[in-house]
CSV table of C-alpha atoms in Angstrom, one decimal:
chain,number,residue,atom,x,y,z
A,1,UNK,CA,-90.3,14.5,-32.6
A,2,UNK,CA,-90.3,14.9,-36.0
A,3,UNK,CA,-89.9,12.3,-39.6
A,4,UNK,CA,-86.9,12.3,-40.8
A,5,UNK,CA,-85.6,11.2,-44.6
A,6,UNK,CA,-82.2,10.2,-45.4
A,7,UNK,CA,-81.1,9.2,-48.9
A,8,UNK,CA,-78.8,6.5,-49.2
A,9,UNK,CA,-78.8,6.1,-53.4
A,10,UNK,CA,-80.8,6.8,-56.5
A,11,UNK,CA,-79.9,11.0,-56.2
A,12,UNK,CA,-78.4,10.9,-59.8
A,13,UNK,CA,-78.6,6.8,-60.9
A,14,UNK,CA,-81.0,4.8,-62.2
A,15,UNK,CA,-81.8,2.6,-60.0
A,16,UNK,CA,-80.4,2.0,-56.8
A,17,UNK,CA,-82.6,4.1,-55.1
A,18,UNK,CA,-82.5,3.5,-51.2
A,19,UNK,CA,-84.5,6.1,-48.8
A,20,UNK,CA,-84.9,5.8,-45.1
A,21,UNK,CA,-87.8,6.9,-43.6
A,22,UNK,CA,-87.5,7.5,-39.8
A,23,UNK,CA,-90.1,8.5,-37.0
A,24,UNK,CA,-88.6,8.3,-33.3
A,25,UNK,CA,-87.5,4.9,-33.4
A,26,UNK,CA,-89.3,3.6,-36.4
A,27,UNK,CA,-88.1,3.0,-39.7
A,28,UNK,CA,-88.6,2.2,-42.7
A,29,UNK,CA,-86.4,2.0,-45.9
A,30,UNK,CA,-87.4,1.4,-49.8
A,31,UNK,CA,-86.1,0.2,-52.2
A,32,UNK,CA,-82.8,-1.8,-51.9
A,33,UNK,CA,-81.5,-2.2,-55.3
A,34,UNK,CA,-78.4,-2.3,-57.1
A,35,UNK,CA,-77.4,0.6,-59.8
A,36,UNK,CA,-77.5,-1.0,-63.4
A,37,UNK,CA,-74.4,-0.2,-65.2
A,38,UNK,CA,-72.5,-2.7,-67.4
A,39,UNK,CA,-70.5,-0.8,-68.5
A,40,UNK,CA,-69.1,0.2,-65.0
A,41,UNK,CA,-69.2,-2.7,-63.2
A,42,UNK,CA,-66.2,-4.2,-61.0
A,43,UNK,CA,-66.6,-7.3,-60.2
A,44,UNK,CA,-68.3,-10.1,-59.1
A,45,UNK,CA,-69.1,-11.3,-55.9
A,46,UNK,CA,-71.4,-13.4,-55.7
A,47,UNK,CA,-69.4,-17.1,-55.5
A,48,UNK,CA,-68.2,-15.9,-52.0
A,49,UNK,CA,-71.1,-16.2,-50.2
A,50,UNK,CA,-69.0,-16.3,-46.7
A,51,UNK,CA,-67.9,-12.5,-46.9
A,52,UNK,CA,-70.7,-11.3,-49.5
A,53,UNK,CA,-72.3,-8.4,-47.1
A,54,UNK,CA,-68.8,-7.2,-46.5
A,55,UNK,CA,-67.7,-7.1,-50.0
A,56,UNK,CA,-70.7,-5.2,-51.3
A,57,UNK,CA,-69.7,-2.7,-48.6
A,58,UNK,CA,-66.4,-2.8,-49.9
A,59,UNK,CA,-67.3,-2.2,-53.4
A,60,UNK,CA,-69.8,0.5,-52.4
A,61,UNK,CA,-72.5,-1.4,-53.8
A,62,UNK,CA,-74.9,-1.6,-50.9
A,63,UNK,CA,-74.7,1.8,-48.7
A,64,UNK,CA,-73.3,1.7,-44.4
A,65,UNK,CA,-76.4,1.6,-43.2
A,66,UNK,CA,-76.4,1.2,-39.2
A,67,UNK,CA,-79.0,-1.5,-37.9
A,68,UNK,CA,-79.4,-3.8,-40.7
A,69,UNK,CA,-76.9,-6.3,-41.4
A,70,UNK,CA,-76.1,-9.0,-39.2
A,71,UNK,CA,-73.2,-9.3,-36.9
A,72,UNK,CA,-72.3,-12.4,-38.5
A,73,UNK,CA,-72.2,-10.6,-42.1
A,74,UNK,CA,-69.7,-8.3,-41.1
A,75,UNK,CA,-67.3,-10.5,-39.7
A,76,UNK,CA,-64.0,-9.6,-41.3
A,77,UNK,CA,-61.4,-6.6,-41.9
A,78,UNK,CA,-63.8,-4.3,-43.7
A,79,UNK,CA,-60.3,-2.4,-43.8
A,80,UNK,CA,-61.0,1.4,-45.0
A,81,UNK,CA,-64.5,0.6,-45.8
A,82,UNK,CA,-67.2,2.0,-43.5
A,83,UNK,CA,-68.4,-1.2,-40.9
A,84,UNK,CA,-72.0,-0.4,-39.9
A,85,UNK,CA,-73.4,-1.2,-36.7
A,86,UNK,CA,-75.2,-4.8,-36.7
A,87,UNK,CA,-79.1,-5.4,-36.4
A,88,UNK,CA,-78.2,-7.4,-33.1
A,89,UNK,CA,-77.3,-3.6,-31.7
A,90,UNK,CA,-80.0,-1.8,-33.5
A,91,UNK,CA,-82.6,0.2,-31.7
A,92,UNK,CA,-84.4,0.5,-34.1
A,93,UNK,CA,-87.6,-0.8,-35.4
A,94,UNK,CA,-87.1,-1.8,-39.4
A,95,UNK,CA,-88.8,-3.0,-42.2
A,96,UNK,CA,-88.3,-2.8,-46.0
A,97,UNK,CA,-90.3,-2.5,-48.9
A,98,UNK,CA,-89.4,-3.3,-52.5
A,99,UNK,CA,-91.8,-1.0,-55.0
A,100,UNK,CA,-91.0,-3.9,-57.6
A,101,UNK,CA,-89.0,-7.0,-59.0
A,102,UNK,CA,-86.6,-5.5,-60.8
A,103,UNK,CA,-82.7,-6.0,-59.9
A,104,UNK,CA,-82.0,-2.6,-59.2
A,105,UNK,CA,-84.8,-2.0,-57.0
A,106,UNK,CA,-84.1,-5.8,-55.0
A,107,UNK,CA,-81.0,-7.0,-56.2
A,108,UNK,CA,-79.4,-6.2,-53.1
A,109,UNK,CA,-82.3,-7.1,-50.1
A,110,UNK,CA,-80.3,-10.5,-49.6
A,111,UNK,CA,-77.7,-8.6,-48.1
A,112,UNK,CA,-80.2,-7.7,-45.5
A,113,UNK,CA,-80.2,-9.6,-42.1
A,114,UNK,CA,-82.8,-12.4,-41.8
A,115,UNK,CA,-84.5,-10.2,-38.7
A,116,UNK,CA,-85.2,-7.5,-41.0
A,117,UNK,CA,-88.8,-7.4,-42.4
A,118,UNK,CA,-89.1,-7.4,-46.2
A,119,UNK,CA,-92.3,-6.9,-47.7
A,120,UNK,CA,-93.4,-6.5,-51.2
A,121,UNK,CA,-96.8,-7.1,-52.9
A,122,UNK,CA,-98.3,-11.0,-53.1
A,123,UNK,CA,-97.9,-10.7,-56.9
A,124,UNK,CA,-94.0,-9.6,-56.6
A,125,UNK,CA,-93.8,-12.3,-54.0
A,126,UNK,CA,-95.1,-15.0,-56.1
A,127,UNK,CA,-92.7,-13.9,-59.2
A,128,UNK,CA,-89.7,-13.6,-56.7
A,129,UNK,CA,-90.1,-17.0,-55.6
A,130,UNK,CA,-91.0,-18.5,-59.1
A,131,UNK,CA,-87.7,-16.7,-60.3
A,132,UNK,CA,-86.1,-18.7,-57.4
A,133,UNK,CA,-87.6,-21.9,-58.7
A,134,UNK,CA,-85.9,-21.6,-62.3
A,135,UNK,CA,-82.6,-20.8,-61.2
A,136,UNK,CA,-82.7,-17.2,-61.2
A,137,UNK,CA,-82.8,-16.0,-57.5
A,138,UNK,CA,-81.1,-13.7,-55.6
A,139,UNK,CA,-77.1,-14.6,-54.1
A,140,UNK,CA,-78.4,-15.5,-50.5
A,141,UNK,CA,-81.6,-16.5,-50.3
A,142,UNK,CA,-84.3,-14.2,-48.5
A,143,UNK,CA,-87.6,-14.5,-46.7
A,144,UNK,CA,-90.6,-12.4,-48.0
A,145,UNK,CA,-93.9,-11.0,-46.8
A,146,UNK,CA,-96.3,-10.5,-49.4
A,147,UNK,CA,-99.3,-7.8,-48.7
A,148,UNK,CA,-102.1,-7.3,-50.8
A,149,UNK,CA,-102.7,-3.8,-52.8
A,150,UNK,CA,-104.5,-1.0,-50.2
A,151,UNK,CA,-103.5,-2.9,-47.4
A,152,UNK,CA,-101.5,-0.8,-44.7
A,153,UNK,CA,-98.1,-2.0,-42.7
A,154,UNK,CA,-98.1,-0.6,-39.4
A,155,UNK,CA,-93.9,0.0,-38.5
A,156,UNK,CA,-94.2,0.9,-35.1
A,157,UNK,CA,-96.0,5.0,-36.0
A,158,UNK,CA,-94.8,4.6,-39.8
A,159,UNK,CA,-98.0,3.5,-42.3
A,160,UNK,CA,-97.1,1.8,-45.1
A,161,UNK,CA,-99.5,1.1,-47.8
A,162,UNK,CA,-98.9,-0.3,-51.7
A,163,UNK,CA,-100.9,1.1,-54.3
A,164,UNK,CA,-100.9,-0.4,-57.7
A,165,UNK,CA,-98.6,1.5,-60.9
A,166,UNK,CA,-98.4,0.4,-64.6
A,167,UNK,CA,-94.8,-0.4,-65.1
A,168,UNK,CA,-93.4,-3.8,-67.0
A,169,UNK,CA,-93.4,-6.1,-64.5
A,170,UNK,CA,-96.1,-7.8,-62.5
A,171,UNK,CA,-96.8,-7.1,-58.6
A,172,UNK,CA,-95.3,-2.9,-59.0
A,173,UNK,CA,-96.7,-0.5,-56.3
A,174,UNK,CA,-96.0,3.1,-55.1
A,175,UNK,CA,-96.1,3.6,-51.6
A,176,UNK,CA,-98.3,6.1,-49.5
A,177,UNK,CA,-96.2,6.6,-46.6
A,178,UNK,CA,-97.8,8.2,-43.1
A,179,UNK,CA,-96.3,9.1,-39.8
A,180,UNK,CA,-97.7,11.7,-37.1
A,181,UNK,CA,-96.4,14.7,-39.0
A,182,UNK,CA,-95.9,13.9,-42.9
A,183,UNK,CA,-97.4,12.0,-45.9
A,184,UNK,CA,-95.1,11.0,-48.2
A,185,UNK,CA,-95.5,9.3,-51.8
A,186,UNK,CA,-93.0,7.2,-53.4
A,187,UNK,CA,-93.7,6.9,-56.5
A,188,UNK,CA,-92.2,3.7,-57.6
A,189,UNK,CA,-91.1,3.1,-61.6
A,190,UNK,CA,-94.5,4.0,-63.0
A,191,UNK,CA,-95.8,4.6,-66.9
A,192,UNK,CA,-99.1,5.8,-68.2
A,193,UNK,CA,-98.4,4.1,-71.8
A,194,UNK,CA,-98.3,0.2,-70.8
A,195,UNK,CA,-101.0,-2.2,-70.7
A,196,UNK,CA,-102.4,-1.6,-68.0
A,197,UNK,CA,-102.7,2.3,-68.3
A,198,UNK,CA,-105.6,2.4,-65.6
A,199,UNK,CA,-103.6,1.6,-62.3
A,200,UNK,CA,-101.7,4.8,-62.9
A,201,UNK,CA,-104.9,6.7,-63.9
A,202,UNK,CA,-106.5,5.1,-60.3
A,203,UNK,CA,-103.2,5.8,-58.4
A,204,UNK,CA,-103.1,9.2,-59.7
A,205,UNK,CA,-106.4,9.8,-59.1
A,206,UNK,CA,-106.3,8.9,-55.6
A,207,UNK,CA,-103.2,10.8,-54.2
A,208,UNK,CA,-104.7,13.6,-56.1
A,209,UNK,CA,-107.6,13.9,-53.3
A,210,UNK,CA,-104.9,13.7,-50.7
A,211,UNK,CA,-102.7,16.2,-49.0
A,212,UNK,CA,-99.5,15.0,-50.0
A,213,UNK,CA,-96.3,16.6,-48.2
A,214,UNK,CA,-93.6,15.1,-50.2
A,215,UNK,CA,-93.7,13.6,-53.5
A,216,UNK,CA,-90.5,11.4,-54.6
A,217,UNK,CA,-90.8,11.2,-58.3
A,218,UNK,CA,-88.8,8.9,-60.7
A,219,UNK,CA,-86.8,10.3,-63.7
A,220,UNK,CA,-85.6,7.7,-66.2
A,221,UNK,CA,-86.5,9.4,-69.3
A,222,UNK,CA,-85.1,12.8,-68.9
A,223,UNK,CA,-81.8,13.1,-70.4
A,224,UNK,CA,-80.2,16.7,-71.7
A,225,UNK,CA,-79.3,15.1,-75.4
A,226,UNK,CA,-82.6,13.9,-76.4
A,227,UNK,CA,-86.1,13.8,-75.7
A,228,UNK,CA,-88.4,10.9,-76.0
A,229,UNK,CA,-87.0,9.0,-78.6
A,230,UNK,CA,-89.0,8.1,-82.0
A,231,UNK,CA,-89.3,4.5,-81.9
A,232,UNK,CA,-91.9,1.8,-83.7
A,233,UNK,CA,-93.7,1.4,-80.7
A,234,UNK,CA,-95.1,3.8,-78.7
A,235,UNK,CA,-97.0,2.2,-76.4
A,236,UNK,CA,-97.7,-1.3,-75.3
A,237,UNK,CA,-100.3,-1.8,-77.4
A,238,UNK,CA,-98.2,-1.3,-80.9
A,239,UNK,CA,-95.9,-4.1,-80.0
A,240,UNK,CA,-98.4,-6.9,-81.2
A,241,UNK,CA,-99.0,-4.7,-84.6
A,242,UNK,CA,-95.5,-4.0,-85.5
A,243,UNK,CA,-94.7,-7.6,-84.5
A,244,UNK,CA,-96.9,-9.3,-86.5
A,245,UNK,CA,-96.6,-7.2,-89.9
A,246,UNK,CA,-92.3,-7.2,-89.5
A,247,UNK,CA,-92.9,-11.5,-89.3
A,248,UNK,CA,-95.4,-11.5,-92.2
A,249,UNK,CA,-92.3,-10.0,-94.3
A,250,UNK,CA,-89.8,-13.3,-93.5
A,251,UNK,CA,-89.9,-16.4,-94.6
A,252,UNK,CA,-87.4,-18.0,-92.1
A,253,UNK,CA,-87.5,-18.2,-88.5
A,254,UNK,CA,-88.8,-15.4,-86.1
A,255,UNK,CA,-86.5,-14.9,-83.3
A,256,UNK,CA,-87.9,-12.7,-80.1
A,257,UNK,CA,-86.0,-11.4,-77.1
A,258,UNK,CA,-87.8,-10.3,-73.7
A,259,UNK,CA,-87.1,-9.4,-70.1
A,260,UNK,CA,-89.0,-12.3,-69.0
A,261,UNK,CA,-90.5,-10.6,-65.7
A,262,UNK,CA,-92.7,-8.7,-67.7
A,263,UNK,CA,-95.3,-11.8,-67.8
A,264,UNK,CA,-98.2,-9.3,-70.1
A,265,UNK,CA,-94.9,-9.5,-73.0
A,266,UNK,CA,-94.4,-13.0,-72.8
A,267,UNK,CA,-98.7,-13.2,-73.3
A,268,UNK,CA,-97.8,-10.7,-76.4
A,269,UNK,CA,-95.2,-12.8,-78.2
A,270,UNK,CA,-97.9,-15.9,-77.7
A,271,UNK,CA,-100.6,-14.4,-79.3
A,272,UNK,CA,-98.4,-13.0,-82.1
A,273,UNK,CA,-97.0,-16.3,-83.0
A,274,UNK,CA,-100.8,-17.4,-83.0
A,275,UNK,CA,-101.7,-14.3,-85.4
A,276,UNK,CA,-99.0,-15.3,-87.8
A,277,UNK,CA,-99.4,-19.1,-87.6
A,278,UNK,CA,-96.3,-19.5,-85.9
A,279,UNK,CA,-95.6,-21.8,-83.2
A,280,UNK,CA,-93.9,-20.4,-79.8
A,281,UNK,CA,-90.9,-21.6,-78.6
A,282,UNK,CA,-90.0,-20.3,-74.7
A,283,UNK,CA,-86.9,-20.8,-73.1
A,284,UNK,CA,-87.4,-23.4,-70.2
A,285,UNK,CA,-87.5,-20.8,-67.7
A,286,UNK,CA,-89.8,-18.8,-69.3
A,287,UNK,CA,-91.8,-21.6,-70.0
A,288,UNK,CA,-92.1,-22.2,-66.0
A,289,UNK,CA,-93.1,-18.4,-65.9
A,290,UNK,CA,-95.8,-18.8,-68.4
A,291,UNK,CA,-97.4,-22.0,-67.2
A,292,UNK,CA,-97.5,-20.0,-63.4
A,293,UNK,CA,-98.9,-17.0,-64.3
A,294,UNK,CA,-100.4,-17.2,-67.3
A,295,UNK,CA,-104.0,-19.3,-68.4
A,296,UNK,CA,-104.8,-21.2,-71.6
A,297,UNK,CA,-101.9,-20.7,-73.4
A,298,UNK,CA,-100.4,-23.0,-75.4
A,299,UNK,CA,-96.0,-23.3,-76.8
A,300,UNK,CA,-93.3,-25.5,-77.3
A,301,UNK,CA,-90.1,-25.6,-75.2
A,302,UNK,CA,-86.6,-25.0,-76.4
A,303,UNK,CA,-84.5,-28.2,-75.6
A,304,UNK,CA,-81.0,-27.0,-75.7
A,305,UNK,CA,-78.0,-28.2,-73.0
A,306,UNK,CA,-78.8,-26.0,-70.5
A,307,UNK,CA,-82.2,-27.1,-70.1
A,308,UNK,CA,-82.7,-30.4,-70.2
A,309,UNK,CA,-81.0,-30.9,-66.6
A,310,UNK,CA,-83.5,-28.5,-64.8
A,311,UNK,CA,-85.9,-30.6,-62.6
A,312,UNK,CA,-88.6,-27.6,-63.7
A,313,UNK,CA,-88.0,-28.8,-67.0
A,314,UNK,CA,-88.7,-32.3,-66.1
A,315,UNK,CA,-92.2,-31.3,-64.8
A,316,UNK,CA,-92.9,-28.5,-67.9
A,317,UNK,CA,-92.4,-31.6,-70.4
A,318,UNK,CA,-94.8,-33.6,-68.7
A,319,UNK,CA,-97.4,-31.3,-70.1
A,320,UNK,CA,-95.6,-29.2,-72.9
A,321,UNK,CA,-94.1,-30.7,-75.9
A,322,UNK,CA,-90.2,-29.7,-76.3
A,323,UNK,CA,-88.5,-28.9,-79.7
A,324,UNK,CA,-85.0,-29.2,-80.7
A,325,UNK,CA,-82.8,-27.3,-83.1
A,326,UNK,CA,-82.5,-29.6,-86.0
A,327,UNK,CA,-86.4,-29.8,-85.2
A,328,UNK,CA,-86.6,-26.3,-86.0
A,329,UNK,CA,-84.2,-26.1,-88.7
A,330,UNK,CA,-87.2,-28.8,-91.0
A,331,UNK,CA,-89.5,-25.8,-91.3
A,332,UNK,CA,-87.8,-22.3,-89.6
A,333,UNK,CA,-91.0,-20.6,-90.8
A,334,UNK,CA,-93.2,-22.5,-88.8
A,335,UNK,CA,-91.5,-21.0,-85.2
A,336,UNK,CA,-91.5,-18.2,-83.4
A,337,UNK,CA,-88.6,-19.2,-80.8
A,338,UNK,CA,-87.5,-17.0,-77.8
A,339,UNK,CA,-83.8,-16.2,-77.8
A,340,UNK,CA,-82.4,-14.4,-74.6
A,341,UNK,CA,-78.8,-13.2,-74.9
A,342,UNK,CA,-77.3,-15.6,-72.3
A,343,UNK,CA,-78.1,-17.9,-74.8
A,344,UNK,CA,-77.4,-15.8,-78.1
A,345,UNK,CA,-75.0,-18.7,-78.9
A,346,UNK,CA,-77.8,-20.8,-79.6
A,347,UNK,CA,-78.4,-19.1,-82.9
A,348,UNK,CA,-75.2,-20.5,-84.1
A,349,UNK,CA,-77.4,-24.1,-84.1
A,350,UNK,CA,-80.3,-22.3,-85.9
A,351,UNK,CA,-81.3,-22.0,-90.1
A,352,UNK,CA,-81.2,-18.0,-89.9
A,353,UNK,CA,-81.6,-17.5,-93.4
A,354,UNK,CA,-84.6,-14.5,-94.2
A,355,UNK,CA,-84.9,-14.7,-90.2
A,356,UNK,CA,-85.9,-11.8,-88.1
A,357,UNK,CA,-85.2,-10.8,-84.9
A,358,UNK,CA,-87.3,-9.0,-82.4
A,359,UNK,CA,-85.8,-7.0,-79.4
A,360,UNK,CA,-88.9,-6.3,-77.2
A,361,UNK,CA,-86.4,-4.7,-73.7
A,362,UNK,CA,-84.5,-8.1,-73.2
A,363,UNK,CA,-80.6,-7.7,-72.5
A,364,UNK,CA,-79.0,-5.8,-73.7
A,365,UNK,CA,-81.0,-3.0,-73.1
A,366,UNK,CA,-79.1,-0.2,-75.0
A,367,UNK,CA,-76.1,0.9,-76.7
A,368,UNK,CA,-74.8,1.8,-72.7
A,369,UNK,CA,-74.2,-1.8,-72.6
A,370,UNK,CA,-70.7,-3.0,-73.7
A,371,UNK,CA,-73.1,-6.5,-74.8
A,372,UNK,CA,-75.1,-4.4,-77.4
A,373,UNK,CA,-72.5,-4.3,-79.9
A,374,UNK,CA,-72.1,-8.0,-79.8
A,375,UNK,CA,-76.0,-8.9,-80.4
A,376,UNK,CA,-75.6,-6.3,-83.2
A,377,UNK,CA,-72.4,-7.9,-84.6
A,378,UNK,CA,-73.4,-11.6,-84.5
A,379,UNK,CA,-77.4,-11.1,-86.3
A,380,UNK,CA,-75.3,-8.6,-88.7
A,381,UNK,CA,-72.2,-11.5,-89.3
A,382,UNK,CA,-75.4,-14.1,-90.2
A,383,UNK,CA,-78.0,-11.5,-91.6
A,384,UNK,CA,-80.3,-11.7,-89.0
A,385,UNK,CA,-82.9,-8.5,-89.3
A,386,UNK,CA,-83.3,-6.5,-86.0
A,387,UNK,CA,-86.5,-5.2,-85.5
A,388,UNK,CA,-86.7,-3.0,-81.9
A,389,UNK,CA,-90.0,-3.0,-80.0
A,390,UNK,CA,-89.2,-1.7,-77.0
A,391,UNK,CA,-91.0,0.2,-75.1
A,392,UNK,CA,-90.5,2.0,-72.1
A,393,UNK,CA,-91.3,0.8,-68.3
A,394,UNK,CA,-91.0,4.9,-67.8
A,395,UNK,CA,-93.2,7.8,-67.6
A,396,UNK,CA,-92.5,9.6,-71.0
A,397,UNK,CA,-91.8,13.7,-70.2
A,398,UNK,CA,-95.0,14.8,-70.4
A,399,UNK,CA,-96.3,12.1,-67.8
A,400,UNK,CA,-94.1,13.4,-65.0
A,401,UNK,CA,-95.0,16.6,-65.4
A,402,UNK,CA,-98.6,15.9,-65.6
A,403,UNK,CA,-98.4,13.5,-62.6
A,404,UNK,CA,-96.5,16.5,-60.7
A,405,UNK,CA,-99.4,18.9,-61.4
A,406,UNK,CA,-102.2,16.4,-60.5
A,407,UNK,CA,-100.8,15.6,-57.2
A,408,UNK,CA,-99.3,19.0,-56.4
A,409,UNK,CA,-96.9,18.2,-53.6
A,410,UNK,CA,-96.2,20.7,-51.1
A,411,UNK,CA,-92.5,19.3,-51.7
A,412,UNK,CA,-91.7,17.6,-54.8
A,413,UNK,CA,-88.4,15.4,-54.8
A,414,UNK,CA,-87.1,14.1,-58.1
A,415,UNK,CA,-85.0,11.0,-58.3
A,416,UNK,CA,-83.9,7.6,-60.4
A,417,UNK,CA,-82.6,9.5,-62.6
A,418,UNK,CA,-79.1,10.7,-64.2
A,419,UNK,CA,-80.9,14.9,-64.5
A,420,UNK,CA,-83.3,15.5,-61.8
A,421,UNK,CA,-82.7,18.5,-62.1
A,422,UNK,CA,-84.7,18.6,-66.0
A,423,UNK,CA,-87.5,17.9,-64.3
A,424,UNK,CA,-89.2,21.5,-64.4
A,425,UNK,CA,-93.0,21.4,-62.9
A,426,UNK,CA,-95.7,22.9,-64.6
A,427,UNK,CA,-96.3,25.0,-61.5
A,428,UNK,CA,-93.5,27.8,-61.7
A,429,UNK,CA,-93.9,27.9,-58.1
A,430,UNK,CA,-94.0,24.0,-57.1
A,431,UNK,CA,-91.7,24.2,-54.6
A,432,UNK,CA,-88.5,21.3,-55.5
A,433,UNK,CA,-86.0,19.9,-53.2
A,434,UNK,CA,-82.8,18.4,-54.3
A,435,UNK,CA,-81.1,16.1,-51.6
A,436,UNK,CA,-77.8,14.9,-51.2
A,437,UNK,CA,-76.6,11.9,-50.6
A,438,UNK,CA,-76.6,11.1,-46.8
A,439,UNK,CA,-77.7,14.4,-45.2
A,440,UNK,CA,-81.1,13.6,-43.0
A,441,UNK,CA,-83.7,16.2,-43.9
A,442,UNK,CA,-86.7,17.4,-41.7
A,443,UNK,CA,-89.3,18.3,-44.6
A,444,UNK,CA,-91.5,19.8,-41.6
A,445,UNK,CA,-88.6,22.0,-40.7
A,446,UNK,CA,-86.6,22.3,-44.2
A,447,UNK,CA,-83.7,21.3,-41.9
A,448,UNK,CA,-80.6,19.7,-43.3
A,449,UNK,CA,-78.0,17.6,-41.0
């Protein structure tokens, strides 16, 4: 008997990635995410909760994946779409684990059936169900299991254990995957220029002492037509810098925009409206967020329609003051208010004269996204400055290939990404596999089926 891999998505995307790990009959799968593409997306499903499984099959958003979707899911003509074989037939023993909380590495678990395992680390467990809380949950709801960092999931003869990366959102973990014949690494969306540089150093430390047999590394950053791009911040640590002096040169209102899962940037745009004697504003979900997972801190809450309804905001008022716009628009100076883009229309309520706006990775997050042009169009139409301090939640170039030569794989598998195949190790003779989408490999045997 022998592992198996099979590779279900991720091979040329970013995101998406879905790998199934399989030992007799033991299994395991990771991640279960949807591929982020505005630009290309269909439509959307997720008002018809009755048939949603089915659909996402349909639209080839979640891949045919025998044994774990419920019979009661599938229910329905899935017409020339491939119906997979429900759990309830399934002889195998699954579980799935999500490396992190972002969309296209979970956005799809709740497709999964209820008697299918999901585990993820107690921090992303605690962030999944406070996204829940405010509104901002998955279509179907799902039950978790949150394990602690170094702690090992036994699946049947499959060990599972989560090891702590720096990426830009809280709870992220690469996996150290053993069966009898193979030790396998996924390395999850990782960094080594974030704040919290050290859990990659430890990570790759660590795998570095082991005898690693397969190494799935992710990819984001390599692209044929450009390499890491010049921007104002290189790192995490600039963001607070370039922040601060880009507000000292306005005299109207600071606006910032953030993915709000990464909870050490909300805890950066608090302590740079301090620095500037500024007073936060959050968005009430955000607010929620920062009151859960953050200590000590201290901001105002944005009281606009959409708000004001939300029992969470109910509770976040009782000890938070809230702010309005015409509240604002006495003294724009004196704010530094969070503005995400489902709510760009809120600026049109907003004094925006001499005001700045900082784009720290909130949506949009490029020129890829047909959205981008409108942020751009509507600060230009009211002559909002942009100021970009994003940074990457990706290894830059250098990092992978380092990473590669540190571990030193006796197969290295590159992945999440649109080029794997830029992705040159140091070592002239690393040995590199590329997979295709579903063909089951035995990396013991360098068979292919």
């Amino acid at each position: 008997m022998k592992t198996t891999i099979k590779f279900w998505g991720g091979l040329h995307t970013i995101g998406g990635n879905i790998a199934e790990v399989t030992y007799g009959t033991d299994r395991i799968i990771f991640d279960f995410g949807l591929v982020y593409d505005p630009a290309s997306s269909i439509i959307d499903t997720k008002e018809r909760k009755q048939s949603y499984v089915l659909d996402m099959l349909k639209l080839g958003a979640i891949p045919s994946i025998d044994g774990i979707y419920s019979r009661e899911s599938l229910e329905g003509d899935s017409f020339s779409a491939a119906k997979p074989q429900p759990q309830e037939d399934s002889s195998y023993q699954t579980a799935v684990f999500i490396s992190h909380l972002h969309l296209d590495h979970m956005g799809a678990m709740d497709t999964l059936s209820a008697q299918i395992p999901i585990y993820m680390t107690e921090d992303s467990k605690q962030l999944y169900d406070a996204l829940e809380r405010v509104g901002e949950g998955l279509s179907l709801h799902k039950e978790t299991i949150g394990m602690s960092f170094g702690q090992t999931i036994e699946v049947g003869e499959i060990r599972v254990t989560p090891i702590p990366v720096d990426h830009d959102v809280i709870g992220a973990a690469s996996f150290l995957i053993e069966t009898p014949d193979l030790t396998i690494v996924n390395s999850g969306d990782l960094r080594m220029h974030g704040a919290h540089p050290e859990y990659t150093e430890d990570w790759l430390t660590f795998m570095a002492t082991r005898d690693i047999d397969v190494l799935l590394i992710e990819g984001t950053t390599f692209n044929p037509d450009k390499k890491d791009t010049e921007t104002a911040c290189k790192e995490d640590a600039d963001i607070l810098k370039v922040g601060k002096d880009a507000l000292s040169q306005k005299q109207g209102l600071g606006i910032f925009n953030i993915y709000h899962r990464n909870i050490d940037r909300i805890q950066t745009f608090l302590q740079m409206a301090e620095l500037t004697g500024r007073t936060p504003v959050l968005e009430a979900p955000t607010a929620y967020l920062a009151d859960h997972f953050l200590h000590d801190v201290q901001f105002m809450i944005y009281l606009d329609a959409s708000c004001k309804s939300a029992v969470t905001t109910e509770q976040l008022l009782t000890k938070y003051k809230g702010v309005s716009a015409s509240e604002i628009n006495q003294n724009p100076a004196s704010y530094l208010l969070q503005n995400s883009y489902h709510s760009i229309q809120n600026l049109l309520d907003l004094d925006l004269k001499d005001s700045i706006y900082l784009h720290s990775n909130g949506m949009p997050l490029g020129s890829f996204d047909p959205a981008h042009q409108t942020m751009h169009a509507l600060l230009e139409r009211f002559g909002v400055t942009y100021q970009s301090l994003n940074v990457s939640g990706h290894a830059k170039h250098e990092d992978i290939l380092y990473i590669i030569d540190r571990i030193k794989p006796r197969v290295l598998v590159p992945w999440h990404s649109h080029y794997p195949e830029l992705i040159k190790p140091l070592d002239s003779k690393q040995e590199v596999y590329y997979p295709k989408l579903y063909e089951t490999w035995e990396p013991n045997s360098l068979t292919i089926t």
